[in-house]
Tab-separated table of C-alpha atoms in Angstrom:
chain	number	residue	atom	x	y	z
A	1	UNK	CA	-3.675	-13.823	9.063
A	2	UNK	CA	-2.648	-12.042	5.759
A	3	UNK	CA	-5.223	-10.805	3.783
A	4	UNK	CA	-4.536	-11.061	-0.054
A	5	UNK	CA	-5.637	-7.800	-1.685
A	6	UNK	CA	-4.405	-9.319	-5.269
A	7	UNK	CA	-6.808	-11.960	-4.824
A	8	UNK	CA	-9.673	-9.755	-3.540
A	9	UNK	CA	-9.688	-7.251	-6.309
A	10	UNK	CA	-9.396	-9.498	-9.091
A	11	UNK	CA	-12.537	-11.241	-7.389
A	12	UNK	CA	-14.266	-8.505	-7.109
A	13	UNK	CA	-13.184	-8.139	-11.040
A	14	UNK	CA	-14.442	-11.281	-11.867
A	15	UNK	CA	-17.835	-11.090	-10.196
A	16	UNK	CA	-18.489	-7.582	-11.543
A	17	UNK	CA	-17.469	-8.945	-15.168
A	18	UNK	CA	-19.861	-11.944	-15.032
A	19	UNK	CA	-22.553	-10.379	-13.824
A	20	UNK	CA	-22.275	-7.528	-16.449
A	21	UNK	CA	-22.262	-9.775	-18.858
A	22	UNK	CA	-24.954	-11.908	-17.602
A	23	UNK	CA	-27.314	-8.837	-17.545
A	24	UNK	CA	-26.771	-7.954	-20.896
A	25	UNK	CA	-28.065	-11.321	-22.235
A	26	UNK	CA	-30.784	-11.715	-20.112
A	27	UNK	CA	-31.913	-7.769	-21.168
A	28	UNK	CA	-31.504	-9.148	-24.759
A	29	UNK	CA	-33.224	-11.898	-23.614
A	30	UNK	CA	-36.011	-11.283	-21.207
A	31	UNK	CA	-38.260	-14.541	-22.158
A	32	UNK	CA	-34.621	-16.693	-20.469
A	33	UNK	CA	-34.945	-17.164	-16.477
A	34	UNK	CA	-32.044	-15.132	-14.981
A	35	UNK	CA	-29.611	-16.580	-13.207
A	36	UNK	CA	-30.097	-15.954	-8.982
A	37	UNK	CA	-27.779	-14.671	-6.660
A	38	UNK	CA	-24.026	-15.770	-7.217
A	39	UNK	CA	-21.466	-15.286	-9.711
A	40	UNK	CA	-21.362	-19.485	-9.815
A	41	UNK	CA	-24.943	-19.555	-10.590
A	42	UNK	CA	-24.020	-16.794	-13.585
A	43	UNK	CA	-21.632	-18.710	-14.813
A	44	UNK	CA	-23.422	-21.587	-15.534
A	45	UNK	CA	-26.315	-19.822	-16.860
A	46	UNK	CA	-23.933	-18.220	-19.398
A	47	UNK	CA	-22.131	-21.534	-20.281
A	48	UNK	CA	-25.581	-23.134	-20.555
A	49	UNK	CA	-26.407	-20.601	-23.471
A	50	UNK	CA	-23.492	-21.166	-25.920
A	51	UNK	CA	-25.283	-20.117	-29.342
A	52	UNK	CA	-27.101	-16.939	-28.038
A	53	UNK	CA	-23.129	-16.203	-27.111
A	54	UNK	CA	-21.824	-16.255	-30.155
A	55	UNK	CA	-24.547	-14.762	-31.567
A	56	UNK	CA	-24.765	-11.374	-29.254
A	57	UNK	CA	-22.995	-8.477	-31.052
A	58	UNK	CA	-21.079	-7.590	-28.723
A	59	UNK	CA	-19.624	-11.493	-28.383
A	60	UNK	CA	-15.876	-10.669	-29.417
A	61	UNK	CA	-16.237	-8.130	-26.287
A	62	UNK	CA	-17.663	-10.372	-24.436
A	63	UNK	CA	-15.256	-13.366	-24.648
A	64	UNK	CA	-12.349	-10.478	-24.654
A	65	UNK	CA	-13.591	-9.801	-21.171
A	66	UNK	CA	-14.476	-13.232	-19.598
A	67	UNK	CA	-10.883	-14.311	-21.060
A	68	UNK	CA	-8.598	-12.044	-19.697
A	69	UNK	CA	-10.268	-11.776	-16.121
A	70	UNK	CA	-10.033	-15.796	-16.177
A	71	UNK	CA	-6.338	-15.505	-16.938
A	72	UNK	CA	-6.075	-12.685	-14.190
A	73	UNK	CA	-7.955	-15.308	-11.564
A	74	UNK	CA	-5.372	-18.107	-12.498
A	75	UNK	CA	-2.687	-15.867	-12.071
A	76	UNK	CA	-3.505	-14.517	-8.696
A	77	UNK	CA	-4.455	-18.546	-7.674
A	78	UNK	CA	-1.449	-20.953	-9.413
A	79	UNK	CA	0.424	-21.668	-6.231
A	80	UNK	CA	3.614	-20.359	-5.393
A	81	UNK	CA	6.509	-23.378	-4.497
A	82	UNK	CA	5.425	-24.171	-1.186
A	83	UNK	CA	6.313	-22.031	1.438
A	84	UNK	CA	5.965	-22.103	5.475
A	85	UNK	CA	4.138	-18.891	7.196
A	86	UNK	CA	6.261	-17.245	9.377
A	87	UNK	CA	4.365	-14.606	10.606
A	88	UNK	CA	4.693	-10.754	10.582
A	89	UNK	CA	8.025	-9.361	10.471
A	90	UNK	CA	7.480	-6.460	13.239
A	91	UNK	CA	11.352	-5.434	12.587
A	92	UNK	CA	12.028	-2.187	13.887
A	93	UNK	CA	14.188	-0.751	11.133
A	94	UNK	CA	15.311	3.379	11.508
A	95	UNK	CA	12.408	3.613	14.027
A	96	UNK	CA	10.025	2.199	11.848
A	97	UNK	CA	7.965	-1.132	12.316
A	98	UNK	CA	7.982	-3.229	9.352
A	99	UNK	CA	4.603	-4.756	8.346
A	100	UNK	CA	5.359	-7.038	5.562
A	101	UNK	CA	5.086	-10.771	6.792
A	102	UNK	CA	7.435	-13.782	6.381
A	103	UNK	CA	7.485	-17.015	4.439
A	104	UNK	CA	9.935	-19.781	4.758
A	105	UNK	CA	10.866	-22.757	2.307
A	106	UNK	CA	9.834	-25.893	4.294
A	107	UNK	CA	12.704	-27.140	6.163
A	108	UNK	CA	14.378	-23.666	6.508
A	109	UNK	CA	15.094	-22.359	9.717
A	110	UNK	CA	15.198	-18.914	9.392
A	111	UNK	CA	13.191	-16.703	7.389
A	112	UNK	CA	14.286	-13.532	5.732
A	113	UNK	CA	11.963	-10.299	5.131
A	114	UNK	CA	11.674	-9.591	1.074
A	115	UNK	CA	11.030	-5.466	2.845
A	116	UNK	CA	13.685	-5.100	5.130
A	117	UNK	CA	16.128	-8.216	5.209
A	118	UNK	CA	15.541	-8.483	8.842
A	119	UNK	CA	16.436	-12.777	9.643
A	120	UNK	CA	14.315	-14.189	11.887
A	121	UNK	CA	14.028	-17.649	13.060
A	122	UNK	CA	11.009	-19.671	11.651
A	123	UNK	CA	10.875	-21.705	15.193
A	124	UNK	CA	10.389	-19.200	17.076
A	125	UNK	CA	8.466	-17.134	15.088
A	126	UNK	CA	5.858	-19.788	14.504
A	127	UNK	CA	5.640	-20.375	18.536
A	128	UNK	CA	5.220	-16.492	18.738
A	129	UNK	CA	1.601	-16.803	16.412
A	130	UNK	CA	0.567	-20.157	17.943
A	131	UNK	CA	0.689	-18.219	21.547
A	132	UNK	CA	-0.775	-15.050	20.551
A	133	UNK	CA	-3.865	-17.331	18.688
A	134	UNK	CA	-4.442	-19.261	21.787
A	135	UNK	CA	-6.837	-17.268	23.154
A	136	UNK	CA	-8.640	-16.111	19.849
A	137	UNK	CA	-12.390	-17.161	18.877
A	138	UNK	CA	-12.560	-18.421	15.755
A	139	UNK	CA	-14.873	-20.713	13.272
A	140	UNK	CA	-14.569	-24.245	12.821
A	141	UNK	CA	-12.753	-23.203	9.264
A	142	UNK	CA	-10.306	-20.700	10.359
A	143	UNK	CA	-9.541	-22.859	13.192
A	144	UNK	CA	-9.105	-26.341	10.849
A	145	UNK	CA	-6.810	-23.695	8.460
A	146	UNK	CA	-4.525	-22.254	11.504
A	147	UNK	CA	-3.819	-25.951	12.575
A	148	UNK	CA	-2.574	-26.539	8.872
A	149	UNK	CA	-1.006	-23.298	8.888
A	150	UNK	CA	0.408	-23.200	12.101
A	151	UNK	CA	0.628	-26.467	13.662
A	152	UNK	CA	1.763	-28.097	9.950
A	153	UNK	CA	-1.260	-30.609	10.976
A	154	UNK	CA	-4.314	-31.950	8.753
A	155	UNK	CA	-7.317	-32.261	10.699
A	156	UNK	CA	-10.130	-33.879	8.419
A	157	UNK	CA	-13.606	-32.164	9.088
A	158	UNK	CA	-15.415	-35.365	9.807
A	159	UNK	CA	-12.347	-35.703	12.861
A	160	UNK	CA	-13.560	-32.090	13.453
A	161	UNK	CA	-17.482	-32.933	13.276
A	162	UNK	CA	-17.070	-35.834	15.643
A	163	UNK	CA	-15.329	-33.808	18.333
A	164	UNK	CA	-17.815	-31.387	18.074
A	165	UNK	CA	-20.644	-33.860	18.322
A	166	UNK	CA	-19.055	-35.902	21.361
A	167	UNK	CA	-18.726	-32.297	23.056
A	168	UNK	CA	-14.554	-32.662	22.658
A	169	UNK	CA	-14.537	-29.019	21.523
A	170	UNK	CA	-17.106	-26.516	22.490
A	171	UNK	CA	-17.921	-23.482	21.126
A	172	UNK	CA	-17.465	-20.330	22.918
A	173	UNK	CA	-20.500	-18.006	21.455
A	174	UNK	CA	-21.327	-17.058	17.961
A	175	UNK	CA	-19.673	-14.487	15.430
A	176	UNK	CA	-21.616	-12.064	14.013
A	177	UNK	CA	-22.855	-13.935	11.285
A	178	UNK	CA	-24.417	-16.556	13.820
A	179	UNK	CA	-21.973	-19.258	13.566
A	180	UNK	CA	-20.139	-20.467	16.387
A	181	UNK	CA	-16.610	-20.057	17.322
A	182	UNK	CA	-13.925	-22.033	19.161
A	183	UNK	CA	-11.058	-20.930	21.302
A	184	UNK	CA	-7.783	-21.738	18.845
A	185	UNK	CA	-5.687	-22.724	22.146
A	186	UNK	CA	-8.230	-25.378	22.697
A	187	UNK	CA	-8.045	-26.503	18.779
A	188	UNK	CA	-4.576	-26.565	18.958
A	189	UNK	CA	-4.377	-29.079	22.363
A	190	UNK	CA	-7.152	-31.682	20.715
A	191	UNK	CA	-4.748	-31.659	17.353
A	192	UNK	CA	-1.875	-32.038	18.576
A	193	UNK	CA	-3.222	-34.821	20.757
A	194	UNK	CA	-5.145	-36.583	17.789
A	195	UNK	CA	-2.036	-36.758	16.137
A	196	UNK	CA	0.261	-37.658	18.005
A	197	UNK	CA	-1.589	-41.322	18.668
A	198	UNK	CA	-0.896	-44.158	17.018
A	199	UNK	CA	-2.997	-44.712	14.157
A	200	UNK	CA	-5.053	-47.407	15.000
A	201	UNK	CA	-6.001	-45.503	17.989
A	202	UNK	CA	-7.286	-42.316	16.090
């Protein structure tokens, strides 16, 4: 799948900002408990402290900061008009393979490259990534976002919990952070099924 880099530097922005600014009032501050771990948890230890804000003297600097990597998050995050995935492009254009990847308005059935204006159709293209996932190993999030992706299908995670727990999908082994992952082709075949029942059968 695409990975955003927008999105991950202006995390990375955001995290470093918060907890820059969440050191400097604790150091001003030592007698406060410090906030642990996350930049969530150094949020709310900031919000929780509104008059030792306002009165830090650096606290037009401070709200500068917070206020313009804020407006950088919402930025990167307000959604686009909805648009289908199409996949990567992988046009071979003067002996060059394009890497940009394709979007579709929902509905359309072709998809046009914003790199190269190579046309592809969305149908096939879509069929092309639900193949080549089949046989991938992925957690039970990546696999629930694929079926959205891919498959246009909602799968709620208790659906997902209960197949898991009546032993309708089985993991095969563990990523390296210990959880366990699931063959997409198998994902895919239990979706599809779920939804195509009626829906007092589901």
């Amino acid at each position: 799948m695409p990975f955003h880099e927008a999105a991950s530097e202006v995390g990375w922005v955001m995290a470093n900002t918060v907890s820059t600014w969440a050191r400097e009032v604790h150091e001003r501050n030592p007698h406060l408990l410090p906030p642990a771990g996350s930049t969530a948890a150094a949020v709310a230890w900031l919000v929780g402290l509104p008059n030792l804000l306002a009165l830090h003297p650096a606290a037009d600097e401070l709200h500068d900061e917070i206020t313009s990597v804020v407006a950088r998050v919402r930025q990167v995050i307000d959604r686009p008009p909805d648009r289908i995935y199409a996949g990567p492009c992988d046009a071979q254009v003067e002996g060059e393979r394009c890497t940009d990847h394709l979007y579709a308005r929902p509905g359309s059935h072709t998809a046009r490259c914003a790199t190269c204006g190579t046309e592809h159709d969305v149908d096939e293209r879509r069929r092309w990534m639900i193949d080549y996932a089949a046989d991938l190993r992925v957690t039970a999030t990546v696999a629930l976002g694929w079926t959205r992706l891919l498959l246009d299908k909602t799968i709620p995670r208790g659906t997902w919990d209960s197949w898991v727990s009546r032993g309708r999908i089985v993991p095969h082994g563990t990523d390296a952070s210990g959880r366990p992952v699931f063959r997409f082709g198998d994902v895919r075949d239990l979706a599809l099924a779920h939804v195509s029942k009626p829906r007092h059968a589901a």
